[in-house]
Structures are given as structure tokens and as C-alpha cells.
Coordinates of C-alpha atoms in Angstrom, one line a residue:
X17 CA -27.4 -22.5 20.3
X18 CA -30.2 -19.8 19.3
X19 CA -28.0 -17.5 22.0
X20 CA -25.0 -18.0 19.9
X21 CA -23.7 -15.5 17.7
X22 CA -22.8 -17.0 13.7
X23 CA -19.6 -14.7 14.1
X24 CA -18.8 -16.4 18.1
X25 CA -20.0 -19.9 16.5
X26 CA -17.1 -19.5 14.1
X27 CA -14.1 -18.3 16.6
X28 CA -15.3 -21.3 19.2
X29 CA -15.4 -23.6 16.6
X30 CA -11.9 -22.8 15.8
X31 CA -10.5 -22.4 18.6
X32 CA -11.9 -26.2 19.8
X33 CA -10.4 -28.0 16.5
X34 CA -7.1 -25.6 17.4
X35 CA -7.1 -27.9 20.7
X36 CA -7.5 -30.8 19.4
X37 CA -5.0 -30.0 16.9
X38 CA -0.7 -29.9 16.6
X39 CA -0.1 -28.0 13.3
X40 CA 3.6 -27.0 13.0
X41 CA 3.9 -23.0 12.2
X42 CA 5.0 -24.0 8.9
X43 CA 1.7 -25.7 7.7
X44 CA -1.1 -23.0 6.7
X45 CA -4.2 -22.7 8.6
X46 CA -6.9 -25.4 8.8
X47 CA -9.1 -23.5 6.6
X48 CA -7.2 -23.4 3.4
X49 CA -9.1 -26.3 1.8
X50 CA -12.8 -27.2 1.4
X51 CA -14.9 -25.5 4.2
X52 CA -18.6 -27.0 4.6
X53 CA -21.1 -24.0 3.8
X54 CA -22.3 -22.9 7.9
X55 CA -18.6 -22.0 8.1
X56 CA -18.1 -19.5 5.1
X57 CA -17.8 -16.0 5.6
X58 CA -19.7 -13.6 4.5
X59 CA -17.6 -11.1 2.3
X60 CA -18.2 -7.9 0.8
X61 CA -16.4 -6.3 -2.0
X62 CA -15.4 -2.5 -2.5
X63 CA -14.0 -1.3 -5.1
X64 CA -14.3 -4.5 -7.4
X65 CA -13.9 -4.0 -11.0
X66 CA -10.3 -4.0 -11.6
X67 CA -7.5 -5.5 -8.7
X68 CA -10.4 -6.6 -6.4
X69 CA -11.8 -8.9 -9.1
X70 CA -8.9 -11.1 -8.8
X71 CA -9.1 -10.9 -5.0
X72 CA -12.5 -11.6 -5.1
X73 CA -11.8 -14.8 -7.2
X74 CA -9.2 -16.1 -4.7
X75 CA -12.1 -15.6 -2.2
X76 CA -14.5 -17.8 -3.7
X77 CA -14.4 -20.3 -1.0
X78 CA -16.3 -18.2 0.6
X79 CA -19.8 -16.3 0.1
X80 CA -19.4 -13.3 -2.0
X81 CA -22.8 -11.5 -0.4
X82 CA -22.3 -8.1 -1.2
X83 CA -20.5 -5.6 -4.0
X84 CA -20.2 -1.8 -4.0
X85 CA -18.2 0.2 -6.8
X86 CA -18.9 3.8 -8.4
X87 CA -17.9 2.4 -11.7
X88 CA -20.9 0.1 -13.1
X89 CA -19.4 -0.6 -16.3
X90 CA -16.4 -1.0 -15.4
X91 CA -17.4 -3.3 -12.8
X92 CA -19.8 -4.6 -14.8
X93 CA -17.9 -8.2 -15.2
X94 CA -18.0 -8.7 -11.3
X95 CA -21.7 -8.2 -10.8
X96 CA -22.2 -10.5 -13.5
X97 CA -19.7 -13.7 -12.0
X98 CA -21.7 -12.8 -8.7
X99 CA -25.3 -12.3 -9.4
X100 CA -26.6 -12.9 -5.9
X101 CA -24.5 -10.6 -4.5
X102 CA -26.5 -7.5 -3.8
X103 CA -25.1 -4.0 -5.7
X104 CA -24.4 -0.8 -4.0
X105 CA -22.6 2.5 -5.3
X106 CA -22.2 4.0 -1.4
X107 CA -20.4 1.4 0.9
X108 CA -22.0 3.7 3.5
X109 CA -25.1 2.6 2.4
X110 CA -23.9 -1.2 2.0
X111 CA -22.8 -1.0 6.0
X112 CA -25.8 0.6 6.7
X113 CA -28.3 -2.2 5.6
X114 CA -26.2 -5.1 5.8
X115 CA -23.8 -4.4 8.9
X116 CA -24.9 -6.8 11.0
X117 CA -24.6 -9.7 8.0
X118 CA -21.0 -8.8 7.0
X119 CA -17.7 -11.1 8.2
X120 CA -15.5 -9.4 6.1
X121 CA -14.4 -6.9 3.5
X122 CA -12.7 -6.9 0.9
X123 CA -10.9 -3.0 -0.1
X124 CA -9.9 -2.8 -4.0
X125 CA -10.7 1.1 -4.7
X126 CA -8.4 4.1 -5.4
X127 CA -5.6 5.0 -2.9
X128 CA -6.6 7.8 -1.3
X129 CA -10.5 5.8 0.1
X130 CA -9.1 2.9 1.7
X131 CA -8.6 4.5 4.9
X132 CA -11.9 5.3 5.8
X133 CA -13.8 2.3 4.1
X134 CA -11.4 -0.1 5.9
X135 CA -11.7 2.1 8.9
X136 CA -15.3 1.8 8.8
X137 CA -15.3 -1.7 8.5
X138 CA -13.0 -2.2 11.7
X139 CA -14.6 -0.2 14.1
X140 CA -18.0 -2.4 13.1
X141 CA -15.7 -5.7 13.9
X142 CA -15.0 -6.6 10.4
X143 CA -12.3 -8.2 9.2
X144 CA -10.3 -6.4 6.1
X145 CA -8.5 -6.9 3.3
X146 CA -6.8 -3.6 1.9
X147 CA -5.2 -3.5 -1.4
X148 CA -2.0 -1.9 -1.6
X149 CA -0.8 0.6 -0.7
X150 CA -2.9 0.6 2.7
X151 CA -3.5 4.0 2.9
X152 CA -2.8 7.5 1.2
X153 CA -0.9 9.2 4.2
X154 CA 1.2 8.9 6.9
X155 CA -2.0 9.6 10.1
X156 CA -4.0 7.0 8.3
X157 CA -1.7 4.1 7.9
X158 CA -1.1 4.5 11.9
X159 CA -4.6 5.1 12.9
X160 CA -5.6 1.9 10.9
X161 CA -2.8 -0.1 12.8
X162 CA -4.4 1.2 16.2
X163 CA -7.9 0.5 14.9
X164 CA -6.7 -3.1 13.9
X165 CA -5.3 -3.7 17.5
X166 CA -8.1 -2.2 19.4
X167 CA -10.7 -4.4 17.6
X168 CA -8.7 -7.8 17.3
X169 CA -10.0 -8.2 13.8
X170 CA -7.9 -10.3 11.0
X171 CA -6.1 -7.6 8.5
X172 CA -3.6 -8.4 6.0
X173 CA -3.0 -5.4 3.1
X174 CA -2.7 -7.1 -0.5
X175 CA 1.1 -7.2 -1.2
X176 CA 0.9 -10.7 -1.7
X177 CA 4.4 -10.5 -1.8
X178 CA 4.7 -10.6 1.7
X179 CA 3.2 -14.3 1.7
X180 CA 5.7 -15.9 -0.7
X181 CA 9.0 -17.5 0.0
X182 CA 11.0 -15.1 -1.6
X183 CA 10.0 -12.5 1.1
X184 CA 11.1 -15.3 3.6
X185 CA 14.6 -16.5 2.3
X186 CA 15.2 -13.1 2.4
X187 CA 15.0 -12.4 5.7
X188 CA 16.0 -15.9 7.2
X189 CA 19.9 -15.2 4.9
X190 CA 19.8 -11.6 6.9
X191 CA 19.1 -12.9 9.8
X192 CA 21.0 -15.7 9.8
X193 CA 24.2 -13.3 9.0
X194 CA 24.6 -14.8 5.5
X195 CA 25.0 -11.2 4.1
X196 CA 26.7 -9.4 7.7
X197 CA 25.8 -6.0 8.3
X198 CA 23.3 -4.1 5.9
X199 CA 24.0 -0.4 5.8
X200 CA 22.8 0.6 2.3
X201 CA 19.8 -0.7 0.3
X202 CA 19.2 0.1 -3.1
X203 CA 15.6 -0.7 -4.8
X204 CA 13.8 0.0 -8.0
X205 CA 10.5 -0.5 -10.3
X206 CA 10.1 -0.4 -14.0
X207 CA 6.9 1.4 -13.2
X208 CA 5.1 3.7 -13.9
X209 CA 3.6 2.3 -16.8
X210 CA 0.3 4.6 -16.7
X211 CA 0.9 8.1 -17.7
X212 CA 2.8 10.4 -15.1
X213 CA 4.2 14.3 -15.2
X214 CA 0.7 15.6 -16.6
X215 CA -0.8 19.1 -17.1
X216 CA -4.0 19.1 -15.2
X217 CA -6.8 18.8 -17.7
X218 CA -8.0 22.5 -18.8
X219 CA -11.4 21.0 -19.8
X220 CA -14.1 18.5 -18.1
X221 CA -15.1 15.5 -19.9
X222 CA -19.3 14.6 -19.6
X223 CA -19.3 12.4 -16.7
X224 CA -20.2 8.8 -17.7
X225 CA -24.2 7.6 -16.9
X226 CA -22.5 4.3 -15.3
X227 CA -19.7 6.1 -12.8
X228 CA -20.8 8.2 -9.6
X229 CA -18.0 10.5 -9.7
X230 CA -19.1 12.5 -6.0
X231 CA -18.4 9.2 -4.4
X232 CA -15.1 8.6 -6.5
X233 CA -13.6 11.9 -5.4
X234 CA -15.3 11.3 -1.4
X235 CA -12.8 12.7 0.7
X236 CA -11.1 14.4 -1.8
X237 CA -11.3 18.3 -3.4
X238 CA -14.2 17.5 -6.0
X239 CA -12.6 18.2 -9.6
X240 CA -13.9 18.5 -12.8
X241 CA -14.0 14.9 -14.2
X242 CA -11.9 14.1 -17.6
X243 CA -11.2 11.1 -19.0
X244 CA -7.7 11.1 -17.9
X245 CA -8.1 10.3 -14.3
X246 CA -10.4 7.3 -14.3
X247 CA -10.2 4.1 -14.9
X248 CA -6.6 3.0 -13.4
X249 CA -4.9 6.3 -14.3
X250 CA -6.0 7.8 -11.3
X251 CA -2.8 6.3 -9.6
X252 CA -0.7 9.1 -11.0
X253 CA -2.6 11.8 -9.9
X254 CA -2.0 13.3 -6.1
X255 CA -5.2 13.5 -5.0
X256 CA -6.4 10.4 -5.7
X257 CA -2.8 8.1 -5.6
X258 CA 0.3 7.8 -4.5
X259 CA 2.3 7.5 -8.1
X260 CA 5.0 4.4 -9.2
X261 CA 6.2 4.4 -5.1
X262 CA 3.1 4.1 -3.8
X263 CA 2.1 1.5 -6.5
X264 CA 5.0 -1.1 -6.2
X265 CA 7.4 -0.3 -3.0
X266 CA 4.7 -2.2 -1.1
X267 CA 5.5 -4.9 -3.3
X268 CA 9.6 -4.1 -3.6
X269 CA 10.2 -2.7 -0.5
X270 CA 8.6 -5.1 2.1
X271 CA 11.4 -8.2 2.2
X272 CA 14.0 -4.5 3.5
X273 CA 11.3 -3.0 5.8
X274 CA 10.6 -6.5 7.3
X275 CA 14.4 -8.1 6.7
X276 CA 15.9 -5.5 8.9
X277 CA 13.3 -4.6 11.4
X278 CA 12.8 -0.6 10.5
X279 CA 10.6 1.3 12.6
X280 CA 10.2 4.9 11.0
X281 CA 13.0 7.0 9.2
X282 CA 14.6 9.9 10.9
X283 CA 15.4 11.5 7.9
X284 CA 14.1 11.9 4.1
X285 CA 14.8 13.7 1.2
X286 CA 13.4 13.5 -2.6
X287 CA 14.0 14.3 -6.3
X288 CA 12.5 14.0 -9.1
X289 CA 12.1 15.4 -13.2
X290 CA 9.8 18.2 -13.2
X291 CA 7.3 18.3 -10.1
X292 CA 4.1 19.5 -10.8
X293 CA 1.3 20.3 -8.5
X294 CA -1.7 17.9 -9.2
X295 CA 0.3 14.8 -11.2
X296 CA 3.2 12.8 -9.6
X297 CA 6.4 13.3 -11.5
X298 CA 7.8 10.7 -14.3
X299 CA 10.7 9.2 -12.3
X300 CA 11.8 10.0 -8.7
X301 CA 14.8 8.9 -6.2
X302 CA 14.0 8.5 -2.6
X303 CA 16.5 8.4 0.3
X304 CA 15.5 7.8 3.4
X305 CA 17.2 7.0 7.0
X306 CA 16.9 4.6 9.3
X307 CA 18.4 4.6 13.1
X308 CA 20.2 1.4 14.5
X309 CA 17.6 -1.3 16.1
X310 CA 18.1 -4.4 18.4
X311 CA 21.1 -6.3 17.1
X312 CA 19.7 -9.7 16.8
X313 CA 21.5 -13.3 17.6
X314 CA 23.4 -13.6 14.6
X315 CA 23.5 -10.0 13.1
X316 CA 23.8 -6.6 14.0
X317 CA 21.4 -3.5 12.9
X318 CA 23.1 -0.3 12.5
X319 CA 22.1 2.7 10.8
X320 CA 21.0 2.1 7.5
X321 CA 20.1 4.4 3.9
X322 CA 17.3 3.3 1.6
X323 CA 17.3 4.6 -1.7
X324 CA 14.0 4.2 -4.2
X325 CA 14.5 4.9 -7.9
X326 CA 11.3 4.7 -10.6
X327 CA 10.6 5.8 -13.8
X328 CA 13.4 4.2 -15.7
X329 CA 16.3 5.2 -13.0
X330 CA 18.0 2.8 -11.4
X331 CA 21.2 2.1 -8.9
X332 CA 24.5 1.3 -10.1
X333 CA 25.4 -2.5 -10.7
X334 CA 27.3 -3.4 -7.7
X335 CA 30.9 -4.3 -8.5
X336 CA 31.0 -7.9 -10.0
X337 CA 27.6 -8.1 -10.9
X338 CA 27.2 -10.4 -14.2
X339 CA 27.7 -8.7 -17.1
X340 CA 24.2 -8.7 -19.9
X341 CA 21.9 -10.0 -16.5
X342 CA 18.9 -7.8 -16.3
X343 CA 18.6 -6.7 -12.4
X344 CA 14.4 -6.2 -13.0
X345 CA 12.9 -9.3 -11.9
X346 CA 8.9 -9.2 -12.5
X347 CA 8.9 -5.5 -12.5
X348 CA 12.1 -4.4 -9.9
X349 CA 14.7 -5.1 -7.8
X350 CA 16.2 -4.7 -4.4
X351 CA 20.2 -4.6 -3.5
X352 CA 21.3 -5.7 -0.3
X353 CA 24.9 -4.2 0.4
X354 CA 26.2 -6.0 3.6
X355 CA 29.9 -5.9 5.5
X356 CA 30.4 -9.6 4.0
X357 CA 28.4 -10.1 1.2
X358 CA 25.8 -8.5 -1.4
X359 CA 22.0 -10.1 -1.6
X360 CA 19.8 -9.0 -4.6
X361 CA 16.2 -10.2 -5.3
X362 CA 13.7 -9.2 -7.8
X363 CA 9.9 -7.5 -7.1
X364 CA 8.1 -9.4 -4.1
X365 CA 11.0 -10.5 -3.0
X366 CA 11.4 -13.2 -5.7
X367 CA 14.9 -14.7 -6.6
X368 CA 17.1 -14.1 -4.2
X369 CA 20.6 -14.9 -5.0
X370 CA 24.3 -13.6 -3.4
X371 CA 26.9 -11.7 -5.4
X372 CA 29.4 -14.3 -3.9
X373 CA 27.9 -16.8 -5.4
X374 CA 27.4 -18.7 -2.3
X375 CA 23.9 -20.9 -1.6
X376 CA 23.2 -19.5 2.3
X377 CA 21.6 -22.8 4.0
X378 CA 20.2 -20.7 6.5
X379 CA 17.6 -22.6 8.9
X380 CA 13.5 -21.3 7.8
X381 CA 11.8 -19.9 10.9
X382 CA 9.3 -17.7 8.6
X383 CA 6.3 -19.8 8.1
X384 CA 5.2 -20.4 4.5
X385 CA 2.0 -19.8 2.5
X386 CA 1.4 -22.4 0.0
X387 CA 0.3 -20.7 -3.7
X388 CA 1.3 -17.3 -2.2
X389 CA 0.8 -15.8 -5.4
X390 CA -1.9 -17.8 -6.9
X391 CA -4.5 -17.1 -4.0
X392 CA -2.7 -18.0 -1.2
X393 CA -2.5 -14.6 0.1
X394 CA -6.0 -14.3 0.2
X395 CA -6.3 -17.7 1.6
X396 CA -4.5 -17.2 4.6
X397 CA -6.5 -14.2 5.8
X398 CA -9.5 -15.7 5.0
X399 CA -7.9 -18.6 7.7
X400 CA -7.2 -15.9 10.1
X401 CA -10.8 -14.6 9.8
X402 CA -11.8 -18.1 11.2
X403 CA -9.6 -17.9 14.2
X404 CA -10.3 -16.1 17.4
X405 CA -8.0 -13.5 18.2
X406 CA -6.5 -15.7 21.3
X407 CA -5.6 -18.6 18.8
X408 CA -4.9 -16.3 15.7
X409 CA -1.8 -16.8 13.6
X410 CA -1.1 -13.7 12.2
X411 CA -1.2 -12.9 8.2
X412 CA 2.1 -12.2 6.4
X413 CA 1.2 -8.5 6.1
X414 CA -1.4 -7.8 9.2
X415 CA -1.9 -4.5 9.8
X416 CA 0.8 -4.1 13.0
X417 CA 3.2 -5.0 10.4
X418 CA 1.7 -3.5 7.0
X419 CA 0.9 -0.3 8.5
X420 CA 4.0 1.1 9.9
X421 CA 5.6 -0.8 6.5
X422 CA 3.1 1.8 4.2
X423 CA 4.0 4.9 6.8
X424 CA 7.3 4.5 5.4
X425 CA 6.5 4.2 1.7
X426 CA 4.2 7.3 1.9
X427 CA 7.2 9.1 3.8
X428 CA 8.9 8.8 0.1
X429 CA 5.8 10.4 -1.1
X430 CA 6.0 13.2 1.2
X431 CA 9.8 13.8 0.3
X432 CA 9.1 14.0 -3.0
X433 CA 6.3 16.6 -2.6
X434 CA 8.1 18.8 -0.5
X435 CA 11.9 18.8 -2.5
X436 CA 11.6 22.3 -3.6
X437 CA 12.2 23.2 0.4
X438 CA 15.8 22.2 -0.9
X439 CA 16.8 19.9 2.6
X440 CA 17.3 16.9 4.3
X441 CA 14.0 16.7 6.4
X442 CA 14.3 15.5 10.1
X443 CA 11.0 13.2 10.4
X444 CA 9.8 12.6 14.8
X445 CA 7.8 9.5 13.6
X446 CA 6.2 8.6 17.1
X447 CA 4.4 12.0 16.8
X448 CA 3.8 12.2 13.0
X449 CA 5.9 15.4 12.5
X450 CA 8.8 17.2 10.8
X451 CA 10.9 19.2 13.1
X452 CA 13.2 20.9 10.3
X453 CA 10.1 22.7 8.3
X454 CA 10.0 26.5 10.0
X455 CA 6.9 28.3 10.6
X456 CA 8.1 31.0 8.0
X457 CA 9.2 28.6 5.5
X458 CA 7.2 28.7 1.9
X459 CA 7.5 26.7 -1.4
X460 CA 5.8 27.0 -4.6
X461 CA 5.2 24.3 -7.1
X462 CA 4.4 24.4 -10.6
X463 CA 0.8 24.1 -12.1
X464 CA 1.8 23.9 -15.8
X465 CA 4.7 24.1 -17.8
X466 CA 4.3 26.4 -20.3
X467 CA 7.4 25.2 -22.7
X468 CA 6.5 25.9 -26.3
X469 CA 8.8 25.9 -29.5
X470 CA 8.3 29.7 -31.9
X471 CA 10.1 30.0 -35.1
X472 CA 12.4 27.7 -33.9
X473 CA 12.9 29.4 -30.5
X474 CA 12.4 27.9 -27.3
X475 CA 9.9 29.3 -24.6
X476 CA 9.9 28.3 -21.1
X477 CA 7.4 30.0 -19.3
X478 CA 5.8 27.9 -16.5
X479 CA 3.0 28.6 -14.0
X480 CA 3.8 28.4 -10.3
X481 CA 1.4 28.5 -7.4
X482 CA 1.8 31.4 -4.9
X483 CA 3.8 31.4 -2.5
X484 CA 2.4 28.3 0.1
X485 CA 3.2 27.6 3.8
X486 CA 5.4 24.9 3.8
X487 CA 4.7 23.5 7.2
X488 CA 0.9 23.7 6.8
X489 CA 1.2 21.8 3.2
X490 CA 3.4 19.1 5.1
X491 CA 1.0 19.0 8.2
X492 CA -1.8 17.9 5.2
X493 CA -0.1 15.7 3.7
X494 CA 0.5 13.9 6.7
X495 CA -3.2 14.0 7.9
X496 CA -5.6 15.2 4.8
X497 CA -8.5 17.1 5.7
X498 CA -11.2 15.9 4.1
X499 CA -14.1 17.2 2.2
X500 CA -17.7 18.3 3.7
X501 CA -20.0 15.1 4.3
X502 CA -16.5 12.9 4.8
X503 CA -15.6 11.5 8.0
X504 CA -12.1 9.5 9.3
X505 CA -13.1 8.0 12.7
X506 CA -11.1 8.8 15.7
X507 CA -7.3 7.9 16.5
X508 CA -8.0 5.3 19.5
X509 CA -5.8 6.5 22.6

């Protein structure tokens, strides 16, 4: 037994109850209730003191060892609830001295870090949990799908959506051919609901005693700090989010990527109110294009459109819809149009419901998470943590599915940010590329708008960048390059 590795121990011990064992699909993993103490994982948390406190909490059933965040103060609460959890600022540090003790992570920090934290962790054998949205670009959502593969480690990206039923009726009335053939989605937040469309700050705040803000920025341009970008308002700034899509089409967007078995668009375009250089606009409309896939048994897949709207803008009520019902359902909504009927459900999936009227009694082949919402989610990657790859029952958003999913909402990102070039743009997903974007081919954006009001007379003088090379910009958005001392690890072949 001394021979035996704790992590080994684990996987054989799973995989001999899974033997002994029947458990329907349906049922949740083994693990979801109490688990004697020699076979509790040993998590650390990053980024902990807002979202990843709650995940934290729905992780309890396990041992909490280990807690990094740049923000003491505001992270303050979480060290407290988890005193024998040792403290770091650097999670380099934290892998450094307690590599070899970690199970599993837990990723809660701003967009544009979970890449390389979570990538990190994988190539070390870790198991990971990634907020949403998984990445901040298109290269490191697929590179953290291939990592996740090549290691066999459990992953599942914190839409927790994904896990609940609402997510599964969905796709079960699709698939079934309740709705017939889906050629147009529609789909919208209520978000943002943290301040978007800013100046960048012309001064720099005194940075706080309690927040590292070198390791904040990490791979990112190091900026003066202010006030404005940190806490939680970071998510509307480019450098460190991915604005109102990035935030909630994760949530909104996963029951259409997964219902109707999209791969990557072919072609994107975006608008939005004024687009300004560092700060992602107020509201924005996304359309992007998806080639036919496999029909399946009951229901063909042809070519379809998906339209995103934030910011207060939303699609058209379909014809018939109720008159004086709200279409935002716990902060959005998605509309179905098929060839014989119209399905609409609300963020994560929730309330789904025909236009028809008609109750689909569609047979359930998605398997379901008990308390999705309420720490199931968590729950069922922790169960997937126990199981050895060979016996493993995928998560509800594992990063095979969650990755190519969050290529596609920071393709809406990238169509936003590139608008002024005025064109649909053709998108060659398999090699990460626009083929439409010449090598000549230049945009400016604007800095600050200078709009002022003199004696009753309007000014509108704004401040543009120069002239930038618009394939170059696209080629880093796609794959950032990131600052001095800041490493992404390899794209496995």
C-alpha cells in the first residue's frame, strides 16, 4: 500500500465500487453524498473572494487545503471560513510548494488569467474547475480543450447552467423534432449591469496595501491602477474581460451551442453603440453563422444564424407571443425558430415552453444533476474527480464540450472588436484564422470621446488611435501575447 499513490488509491478505489456497481446514467455519481475523510480531495482555490466563494462553499465536502487571491481584503471573508487553508498571492508560488499535495483547483479570477492558471494546473495532472467564461480568446479556449484530453483530468467550466434540466429539455424537444428544423436563433441578456462604454481613467488611483496589482494585470499590458477596474468592474474592460457576452452567453447560449451540435462559425459580424478602445461598448448585436452538421434520427441540422443582443436590445417577439409576458427569464432569453414550431427558454436554459402551446413528451436521454443550481454543478465534478479516466462520466460542461462552446462566444467578442473593418468576416475555425482580413487592411478605434456641450453648442470631437493593421490586431486577439515574466504552455500536437 506504501507503493500506492493517494491520487491512484482514489481512481482504483472507484473504479472497483464502479464494478460492483449498476447505476443508471440518470442517477449522479457515487460521490455526491457523505465521503469518509481518506477519500476527500484536496482543493485549492484561485481567485476566491467573489464567484469562487460560492464555489468554494459547494465544495466543502471536500478539504479546502489551499487559497491564493491578489485581493486580501476583498478576499478577506474566504480566508477567514477556511483558516487552515494556507494563503498565497502567486498561484505560481502555491504550485510550486504544494504541487505534489493538490487534487484539484478551483479557477474564480478575472477573465483574461484563467487560461494559464488552469493550464498550469493540467499539465501538473490537476483536475479544474474554471469559472465562466473559460478563457479570454479564441487559441486558449482550444489549447485548454487539447490540454484537458491529453492529461485525462476531470474539467467542467462553471456555467452551472449546463447541469440543470432546463439545458436538457431543451435539447431532448430539439432532438426529438418537437420544434422541426432550427435555422434562426435569437438570444439576449439584461446585462451589463456593471458600468460599460468608459473613458479610460486619465489618472491612477494609490494602489491598495491589501491588492498585488502586478499579479492582477499578469499577462496583461500593466496599467495605471484606478478604482474603476477592480473589484468586479474589471469585466467591462478589454484587457482584463470579455464584457455582457462574455459574462452571460455562457450561461444563455449553451442549451443552442449544445441543442444543435455547432462546431465553429464560418462567418461573424458585430455592432454595437460607440466602440471605444480599452472599455467594451454599452449594448452589442452579434450574428454569427453556422454550416449544416450530421442530421440526426429525428431532426435535420441545416445551416443556421445566431443572433446575441445585450445592453437593453433585444429581438423581436415572435408572432403570437403573449401579449404583457416578459421574455427575460433570470436575466435573458433564447428563441428557438424551427420549420414547425417556436421554443423559448429563459437564462441557463430555464423554462422552456413552445409557442404552440403544445407539452413535447419527448423521451430524456440527457442525464440529470440533482440541485444543479444549488451545488450540484460543483458536485458532479467533484464525482468525476474520483473516477478514473476509463470509468469517468463526463461533467455537463467538460472541457471537450465547454471549450469549443467559449471559442464561439469569444468569436462574438472578436466581431465586435473588429466592426469598424465594415464586413461580414469569413472565420477557418480548425486553423484559428480569418481569411477575409487583407494584409493592407487598417482600422482605427476611438480612445475618448470628446463630446462636450459650449453655450449651448454641441462639440464632437473624439480621439482615434492611428491608423492599426487590422490583421495583426485580429491575429492578437485570437492568441494574446503576453507580457514579460508570463508564460501560456505549449499547444499539445
Amino acid at each position: 500500500m506504501s507503493n500506492i499513490t493517494r491520487r491512484s488509491f482514489l481512481q482504483k478505489g472507484t473504479a472497483a465500487a464502479a464494478a460492483l456497481t449498476i447505476v443508471p446514467n440518470t442517477v449522479l455519481g457515487r460521490s455526491h453524498g457523505h465521503t469518509v475523510p481518506t477519500d476527500k480531495l484536496n482543493i485549492a482555490g484561485i481567485g476566491v473572494g467573489g464567484m469562487g466563494a460560492a464555489n468554494l462553499k459547494n465544495m466543502e465536502t471536500e478539504n479546502i487545503m489551499a487559497l491564493c487571491d491578489v485581493d486580501w481584503k476583498y478576499s478577506k471573508h474566504v480566508f477567514d471560513k477556511y483558516p487552515q487553508a494556507k494563503r498565497y498571492w502567486d498561484y505560481r508560488k502555491m504550485y510550486d510548494e504544494l504541487g505534489s499535495s493538490i487534487d484539484a483547483i478551483m479557477v474564480a479570477t478575472a477573465d483574461h488569467t484563467h487560461a494559464m492558471i488552469t493550464a498550469d494546473a493540467i499539465t501538473m495532472g490537476k483536475h479544474a474547475y474554471t469559472q465562466k467564461p473559460l478563457t479570454h480568446s479564441v487559441y486558449e479556449s482550444r489549447l485548454l480543450t487539447k490540454l484537458a484530453a491529453k492529461y485525462q483530468v476531470a474539467t467542467q467550466m462553471g456555467n452551472q447552467g449546463s447541469s440543470a434540466e432546463g439545458v436538457d429539455q431543451v435539447c431532448e424537444w430539439i432532438w426529438a423534432g418537437e420544434i422541426g428544423e432550427v435555422t434562426k436563433v435569437e438570444a439576449f441578456t439584461n446585462r451589463p449591469i456593471w458600468p460599460q462604454g468608459l473613458m479610460t481613467p486619465e489618472k491612477a488611483d494609490k494602489i491598495p496595501s491589501t491588492l498585488n496589482w502586478d499579479l492582477f494585470t499578469g499577462p496583461a499590458e500593466l496599467k495605471p491602477f484606478n478604482n474603476i477596474y477592480h473589484p468586479w468592474n474589471w469585466r467591462g474592460w478589454w484587457a482584463y474581460g470579455t464584457g455582457a457576452l462574455g459574462d452571460m452567453a455562457c450561461h444563455i447560449l449553451h442549451p443552442v451551442f449544445k441543442g444543435l451540435n455547432l462546431g465553429y462559425p464560418t462567418r461573424v459580424q458585430g455592432s454595437s453603440t460607440l466602440l471605444l478602445r480599452d472599455c467594451a461598448p454599452q449594448a452589442q448585436h452579434v450574428k454569427l453563422i453556422f454550416p449544416a452538421r450530421d442530421n440526426m434520427a429525428k431532426v435535420a441540422m441545416p445551416e443556421v444564424e445566431v443572433h446575441w443582443y445585450d445592453g437593453g436590445l433585444r429581438p423581436d417577439l415572435p408572432k403570437g407571443f403573449p401579449a404583457g409576458r416578459d421574455m427575460d427569464d433570470e436575466g435573458g432569453g433564447v428563441i428557438f425558430h424551427g420549420t414547425k414550431d417556436t421554443l423559448i427558454c429563459g437564462c441557463y436554459g430555464v423554462n422552456p415552453w413552445l409557442l404552440s402551446g403544445r407539452t413535447p413528451n419527448s423521451p430524456k436521454v440527457c442525464r440529470r444533476v440533482p440541485d444543479a443550481m444549488r451545488g450540484g454543478h460543483e458536485q458532479d465534478w467533484i464525482r468525476a474527480c474520483k473516477e478514473s479516466p476509463a470509468n469517468r462520466v463526463m461533467t455537463k460542461s467538460d472541457f471537450s464540450e465547454a471549450g469549443p462552446f467559449n471559442e464561439m462566444v469569444v468569436m462574438g467578442v472578436l466581431a465586435v472588436r473588429l466592426q469598424s473593418l465594415f464586413k461580414e468576416l469569413e472565420w477557418d475555425g480548425e486553423n484559428m484564422r480569418f481569411t477575409n482580413i487583407g494584409d493592407n487592411e487598417e482600422i482605427k478605434i476611438v480612445i475618448r470621446d470628446g463630446f462636450t456641450i459650449k453655450d449651448g453648442h454641441p462639440s464632437f470631437a473624439k480621439t482615434w488611435t492611428d491608423p492599426i493593421n487590422a490583421k495583426k490586431f485580429a491575429e492578437e486577439l485570437i492568441k494574446h501575447n503576453y507580457r514579460a515574466g508570463w508564460n501560456l504552455v505549449d499547444m499539445p500536437r
